[in-house]
Amino acid sequence: MFKSGFVTIIGRPNVGKSTLMNHLMGEKLSIVSNRPQTTRNNIQTILTKENYQIVFVDTPGIHKPRHKLGEYMVKVAQETLREVDLVLFLTNPEVEVGKGDQYILEQLRGKGVPVFLVLNKIDENTEERVAATLKNYAEHFDFTEVIPISAIKGKNTDRLVDLMVKHLPEGPKFYPEDMITDQQERFIISETIREKALKLLSQEVPHGIAVEIITMKKDEKDIYNIEATLLCEKDSHKGIIIGKGGETLKKISTYARQDMEKFLGAKVYLKLWVKVKKEWRDNVSLLRELGYK
Ligand SMILES: Nc1nc2c(ncn2[C@@H]2O[C@H](COP(=O)(O)OP(=O)(O)OP(=O)(O)O)[C@@H](O)[C@H]2O)c(=O)[nH]1
Ligand SMILES: [Mg+2]
């Protein structure tokens, strides 16, 4: 029997949703950082094996939005719950079920699809804390399966896949088996740049960054020439992104290029620019232009 379905990975920001999806796919397809609100779109990836096909949907962390971009992020994440076959509700050992998680669990109530409690980051928590969290969460919601994991270490993740397959319905192959994501190459490239900005910059600066690819061309020697603009919200941010003597921008560019070369399997020339677009995160038409629509 062939099984298939859509599996949404949902949870608060920073709990490790994208890390888990990348791990399950065995490939870096969604960017990761140690700051909340890294993922801004639904990222769909496809895992096809002999007897199943799982379509994972990595979603932006559900939070209380403070601007239009945040509203967009929460909305797209919640929309994935409309047509879904199984939900992975991801959280971390917290013991108490906080307001954020309570809000998400409310949305999952009565959906009529299996909901797994996936407790991530057990590698940095004590067994007692993990056990106490599992107990408290189970009192708040009738989970189909409860599974503590470490997405980084790959602990219990094989078991997680087995359980997903067990609970997925019988179904067709939705996508060709060599297709691993619905994301455009250009999008993945732009996200790589944003990821490096999140790594190298601090406080509010990286959260106000959007990346636009201006050109992406492969020449006769199979070298990619890529030019992109980093948009930021304030003049003061522009200086910070560029850094002393252009140092910071250069680092962003070097790290991003290394990832791109791995992903594209080719040499990359990368040129980055920085531009200010005041308060773009609250500007609906700019958000649309940047693909947040
Ligand atoms: N110790 C530990 N850290 C983890 C684990 N999984 C993820 N992390 C870290 O948690 C941070 C957030 O990971 P992400 O995968 O970006 O989290 P996310 O839930 O996708 O976050 P948003 O996109 O902002 O909603 C990163 O620094 C990861 O390295 C884990 O199993 N153990
Ligand atoms: Mg993410």
Coordinates of C-alpha atoms and ligand atoms in Angstrom, one line a residue:
M1 CA 0.0 0.0 0.0
F2 CA 1.4 3.4 -1.0
K3 CA 0.8 6.2 1.6
S4 CA 1.0 9.9 1.0
G5 CA 0.0 13.3 2.4
F6 CA 0.7 16.8 3.5
V7 CA 2.5 17.2 6.9
T8 CA 2.5 20.7 8.3
I9 CA 5.3 21.5 10.8
I10 CA 3.9 24.2 13.1
G11 CA 5.0 25.9 16.3
R12 CA 6.3 29.1 17.9
P13 CA 9.3 30.8 16.4
N14 CA 12.7 29.3 17.0
V15 CA 11.6 25.8 18.2
G16 CA 13.5 24.1 15.4
K17 CA 10.9 23.6 12.7
S18 CA 13.2 24.3 9.8
T19 CA 16.0 22.4 11.3
L20 CA 13.8 19.3 11.6
M21 CA 12.5 19.6 8.0
N22 CA 16.1 19.9 6.7
H23 CA 17.1 16.9 8.7
L24 CA 14.2 14.8 7.5
M25 CA 15.0 15.8 3.9
G26 CA 18.8 15.3 4.3
E27 CA 19.3 18.6 2.6
K28 CA 19.3 22.2 3.6
L29 CA 16.2 23.6 1.9
S30 CA 14.9 26.0 4.6
I31 CA 17.1 28.6 6.3
V32 CA 17.9 28.3 10.0
S33 CA 19.1 30.8 12.6
N34 CA 19.2 31.2 16.4
R35 CA 16.8 34.1 16.2
P36 CA 13.0 33.9 16.2
Q37 CA 11.1 34.7 13.0
T38 CA 13.6 33.3 10.6
T39 CA 11.2 31.6 8.2
R40 CA 8.8 34.0 6.4
N41 CA 7.0 31.7 3.9
N42 CA 5.7 28.2 3.8
I43 CA 8.4 26.0 2.4
Q44 CA 7.3 22.8 0.8
T45 CA 9.6 19.8 0.4
I46 CA 8.9 16.3 -0.8
L47 CA 10.3 13.1 0.6
T48 CA 9.6 10.1 -1.7
K49 CA 10.4 6.6 -0.7
E50 CA 9.5 3.1 -2.0
N51 CA 6.1 3.0 -0.1
Y52 CA 5.3 6.6 0.8
Q53 CA 5.5 10.3 -0.2
I54 CA 5.5 12.9 2.5
V55 CA 5.0 16.6 1.5
F56 CA 6.4 18.6 4.4
V57 CA 5.4 22.2 4.9
D58 CA 7.7 24.3 7.0
T59 CA 5.9 27.3 8.3
P60 CA 6.8 30.7 9.9
G61 CA 6.7 30.6 13.7
I62 CA 3.3 31.7 15.1
H63 CA 3.7 34.9 17.1
K64 CA 2.0 38.1 18.0
P65 CA 2.6 40.2 14.9
R66 CA 4.0 43.7 15.2
H67 CA 3.9 44.7 11.6
K68 CA 2.3 43.7 8.3
L69 CA 5.1 41.2 7.4
G70 CA 4.4 39.5 10.8
E71 CA 0.7 39.4 10.0
Y72 CA 1.5 37.8 6.6
M73 CA 3.7 35.2 8.2
V74 CA 1.2 34.1 10.8
K75 CA -1.6 34.0 8.2
V76 CA 0.3 31.8 5.8
A77 CA 1.3 29.5 8.6
Q78 CA -2.3 29.1 9.7
E79 CA -3.5 28.6 6.2
T80 CA -1.5 25.4 6.0
L81 CA -3.9 23.9 8.5
R82 CA -6.8 24.1 6.2
E83 CA -5.8 21.2 4.0
V84 CA -3.4 18.9 5.8
D85 CA -3.2 15.2 6.6
L86 CA -1.1 15.3 9.6
V87 CA 0.3 18.0 11.9
L88 CA 3.6 18.1 13.7
F89 CA 3.2 20.5 16.6
L90 CA 6.8 21.3 17.5
T91 CA 7.8 22.8 20.9
N92 CA 10.7 22.7 23.3
P93 CA 10.9 21.5 26.9
E94 CA 9.2 24.3 28.8
V95 CA 7.3 22.4 31.4
E96 CA 4.4 24.9 31.5
V97 CA 2.3 25.3 28.4
G98 CA 2.7 29.0 27.7
K99 CA 0.2 31.4 26.0
G100 CA 1.8 31.1 22.6
D101 CA 1.5 27.3 22.6
Q102 CA -2.0 27.4 24.0
Y103 CA -3.0 29.7 21.1
I104 CA -1.6 27.3 18.5
L105 CA -3.2 24.3 20.2
E106 CA -6.6 26.1 20.1
Q107 CA -6.3 26.2 16.3
L108 CA -5.5 22.5 16.1
R109 CA -8.5 21.4 18.2
G110 CA -11.2 19.6 16.3
K111 CA -9.3 19.4 13.0
G112 CA -9.9 15.7 12.6
V113 CA -6.4 15.0 11.6
P114 CA -3.6 13.4 13.6
V115 CA -1.6 15.9 15.7
F116 CA 1.8 14.8 17.0
L117 CA 3.5 16.5 19.9
V118 CA 7.1 16.7 18.8
L119 CA 9.3 17.9 21.7
N120 CA 12.5 19.1 20.2
K121 CA 15.9 20.0 21.6
I122 CA 16.0 17.1 24.1
D123 CA 19.8 17.2 23.7
E124 CA 20.1 20.3 25.8
N125 CA 17.5 19.4 28.4
T126 CA 17.4 17.0 31.3
E127 CA 15.2 13.9 31.2
E128 CA 13.2 15.2 34.1
R129 CA 12.4 18.4 32.3
V130 CA 11.4 16.5 29.1
A131 CA 9.2 14.1 31.1
A132 CA 7.5 17.0 33.0
T133 CA 6.9 18.9 29.7
L134 CA 5.4 15.8 28.0
K135 CA 3.1 15.3 30.9
N136 CA 1.8 18.9 31.1
Y137 CA 1.3 19.2 27.3
A138 CA -0.6 15.9 27.2
E139 CA -3.0 17.3 29.7
H140 CA -3.8 20.2 27.4
F141 CA -4.4 18.3 24.2
D142 CA -5.3 14.8 23.0
F143 CA -2.2 14.2 20.9
T144 CA -2.1 11.2 18.5
E145 CA 1.5 10.5 19.2
V146 CA 4.0 12.1 21.6
I147 CA 7.7 12.0 20.7
P148 CA 10.7 13.7 22.1
I149 CA 13.4 14.4 19.5
S150 CA 16.6 16.2 18.7
A151 CA 16.4 17.6 15.2
I152 CA 20.1 18.6 15.3
K153 CA 21.4 15.2 16.5
G154 CA 18.8 13.2 14.6
K155 CA 17.6 11.6 17.8
N156 CA 14.3 9.7 17.4
T157 CA 13.7 11.2 14.0
D158 CA 13.6 7.8 12.2
R159 CA 10.9 6.8 14.6
L160 CA 9.1 10.0 13.9
V161 CA 9.1 9.2 10.2
D162 CA 7.8 5.7 10.9
L163 CA 4.9 7.1 13.0
M164 CA 4.0 9.7 10.3
V165 CA 3.8 6.9 7.7
K166 CA 1.7 4.8 10.0
H167 CA -0.9 7.6 10.4
L168 CA -0.9 8.9 6.8
P169 CA -3.7 7.8 4.5
E170 CA -3.4 5.6 1.5
G171 CA -2.8 7.9 -1.5
P172 CA -1.1 8.7 -4.8
K173 CA 2.3 10.2 -5.6
F174 CA 1.5 13.9 -5.7
Y175 CA 4.8 14.9 -7.2
P176 CA 7.4 13.3 -9.4
E177 CA 9.9 11.3 -7.2
D178 CA 12.9 13.4 -8.2
M179 CA 11.2 16.6 -7.1
I180 CA 12.4 17.7 -3.6
T181 CA 10.9 21.2 -3.3
D182 CA 8.4 23.6 -4.8
Q183 CA 10.7 26.5 -4.2
Q184 CA 12.3 28.3 -7.1
E185 CA 16.1 28.3 -7.2
R186 CA 16.1 32.1 -7.1
F187 CA 14.1 32.0 -3.8
I188 CA 16.5 29.6 -2.2
I189 CA 19.4 31.8 -3.3
S190 CA 17.9 34.9 -1.8
E191 CA 17.1 33.1 1.4
T192 CA 20.7 32.0 1.7
I193 CA 21.8 35.6 1.7
R194 CA 19.1 36.5 4.3
E195 CA 20.4 33.6 6.5
K196 CA 23.9 34.9 6.5
A197 CA 22.6 38.4 7.4
L198 CA 20.7 36.8 10.3
K199 CA 23.9 35.1 11.5
L200 CA 26.2 38.1 11.2
L201 CA 24.0 41.0 12.3
S202 CA 22.4 41.7 15.6
Q203 CA 19.2 43.0 17.2
E204 CA 16.6 44.4 14.9
V205 CA 18.8 44.9 11.8
P206 CA 18.5 41.4 10.2
H207 CA 14.8 41.2 10.9
G208 CA 14.3 44.3 8.7
I209 CA 16.1 42.8 5.8
A210 CA 14.6 41.5 2.5
V211 CA 16.6 40.2 -0.4
E212 CA 15.9 40.8 -4.1
I213 CA 17.8 38.9 -6.8
I214 CA 18.5 41.3 -9.6
T215 CA 20.3 38.9 -11.9
M216 CA 21.1 35.2 -11.9
K217 CA 22.8 34.0 -15.1
K218 CA 25.0 31.0 -15.9
D219 CA 27.8 31.8 -18.4
E220 CA 29.5 29.6 -21.0
K221 CA 31.9 28.4 -18.3
D222 CA 29.1 27.2 -16.1
I223 CA 29.7 30.0 -13.6
Y224 CA 26.7 31.6 -12.0
N225 CA 26.8 35.4 -11.9
I226 CA 24.4 36.6 -9.2
E227 CA 23.6 40.1 -8.2
A228 CA 21.3 40.9 -5.3
T229 CA 20.1 43.8 -3.2
L230 CA 19.7 43.7 0.5
L231 CA 16.8 46.0 1.4
C232 CA 16.8 47.4 4.9
E233 CA 14.5 49.7 6.8
K234 CA 16.7 52.6 8.0
D235 CA 19.7 54.6 6.9
S236 CA 21.5 53.6 10.1
H237 CA 21.0 50.0 9.3
K238 CA 22.6 50.3 5.9
G239 CA 25.9 51.4 7.5
I240 CA 25.7 48.5 9.9
I241 CA 25.1 46.0 7.1
I242 CA 28.0 47.3 5.1
G243 CA 30.3 47.5 8.1
K244 CA 33.6 49.1 8.6
G245 CA 35.4 49.1 5.3
G246 CA 32.7 46.9 3.8
E247 CA 33.8 44.1 6.1
T248 CA 30.4 42.8 7.2
L249 CA 28.8 42.8 3.7
K250 CA 31.9 41.0 2.5
K251 CA 31.4 38.3 5.1
I252 CA 27.7 37.9 4.3
S253 CA 28.7 37.5 0.6
T254 CA 31.5 35.0 1.2
Y255 CA 29.3 32.7 3.5
A256 CA 26.3 33.0 1.1
R257 CA 28.5 32.2 -1.9
Q258 CA 29.8 29.0 -0.2
D259 CA 26.3 27.8 0.4
M260 CA 25.1 28.7 -3.1
E261 CA 28.0 26.8 -4.7
K262 CA 27.1 23.7 -2.7
F263 CA 23.4 24.0 -3.6
L264 CA 23.9 24.9 -7.3
G265 CA 26.9 22.6 -7.7
A266 CA 28.8 25.3 -9.6
K267 CA 31.0 28.2 -9.1
V268 CA 29.3 31.5 -8.1
Y269 CA 30.3 35.2 -8.5
L270 CA 28.1 37.1 -6.1
K271 CA 27.7 40.8 -5.9
L272 CA 25.6 42.4 -3.2
W273 CA 24.1 45.9 -2.8
V274 CA 22.4 47.5 0.1
K275 CA 19.4 49.8 -0.3
V276 CA 17.1 51.5 2.1
K277 CA 13.3 51.1 1.7
K278 CA 11.8 52.8 4.7
E279 CA 9.5 50.7 6.8
W280 CA 8.9 48.2 4.1
R281 CA 7.6 45.6 6.6
D282 CA 4.5 47.8 7.0
N283 CA 4.0 48.7 3.4
V284 CA 1.6 46.4 1.7
S285 CA 2.6 47.1 -1.9
L286 CA 6.3 46.7 -1.1
L287 CA 5.6 43.5 0.7
R288 CA 3.8 42.2 -2.5
E289 CA 6.7 43.3 -4.6
L290 CA 9.0 41.3 -2.4
G291 CA 6.9 38.2 -2.8
Y292 CA 5.1 38.3 0.6
K293 CA 1.6 38.1 -0.9
Ligands
LIG1 N1 20.2 22.2 20.9 C1 19.4 22.1 19.8 N2 19.2 23.2 19.1 C2 18.3 23.1 18.0 C3 17.7 21.9 17.7 N3 16.9 22.1 16.6 C4 17.1 23.4 16.3 N4 17.9 24.0 17.1 C5 18.4 25.4 17.0 O1 17.3 26.2 17.3 C6 17.4 27.5 16.6 C7 16.2 27.7 15.7 O2 16.1 26.7 14.7 P1 15.1 27.0 13.4 O3 15.1 25.6 12.7 O4 15.5 28.1 12.7 O5 13.8 27.2 14.2 P2 12.3 27.6 13.5 O6 11.3 26.9 14.4 O7 12.3 27.2 12.1 O8 12.2 29.1 13.7 P3 11.4 30.2 12.9 O9 11.6 30.0 11.4 O10 11.9 31.5 13.4 O11 9.9 30.0 13.3 C8 18.7 27.3 15.7 O12 19.8 27.9 16.4 C9 18.9 25.8 15.7 O13 20.3 25.4 15.5 C10 18.0 20.7 18.5 O14 17.5 19.6 18.3 N5 18.8 20.9 19.6
MG2 MG 12.0 28.3 10.4

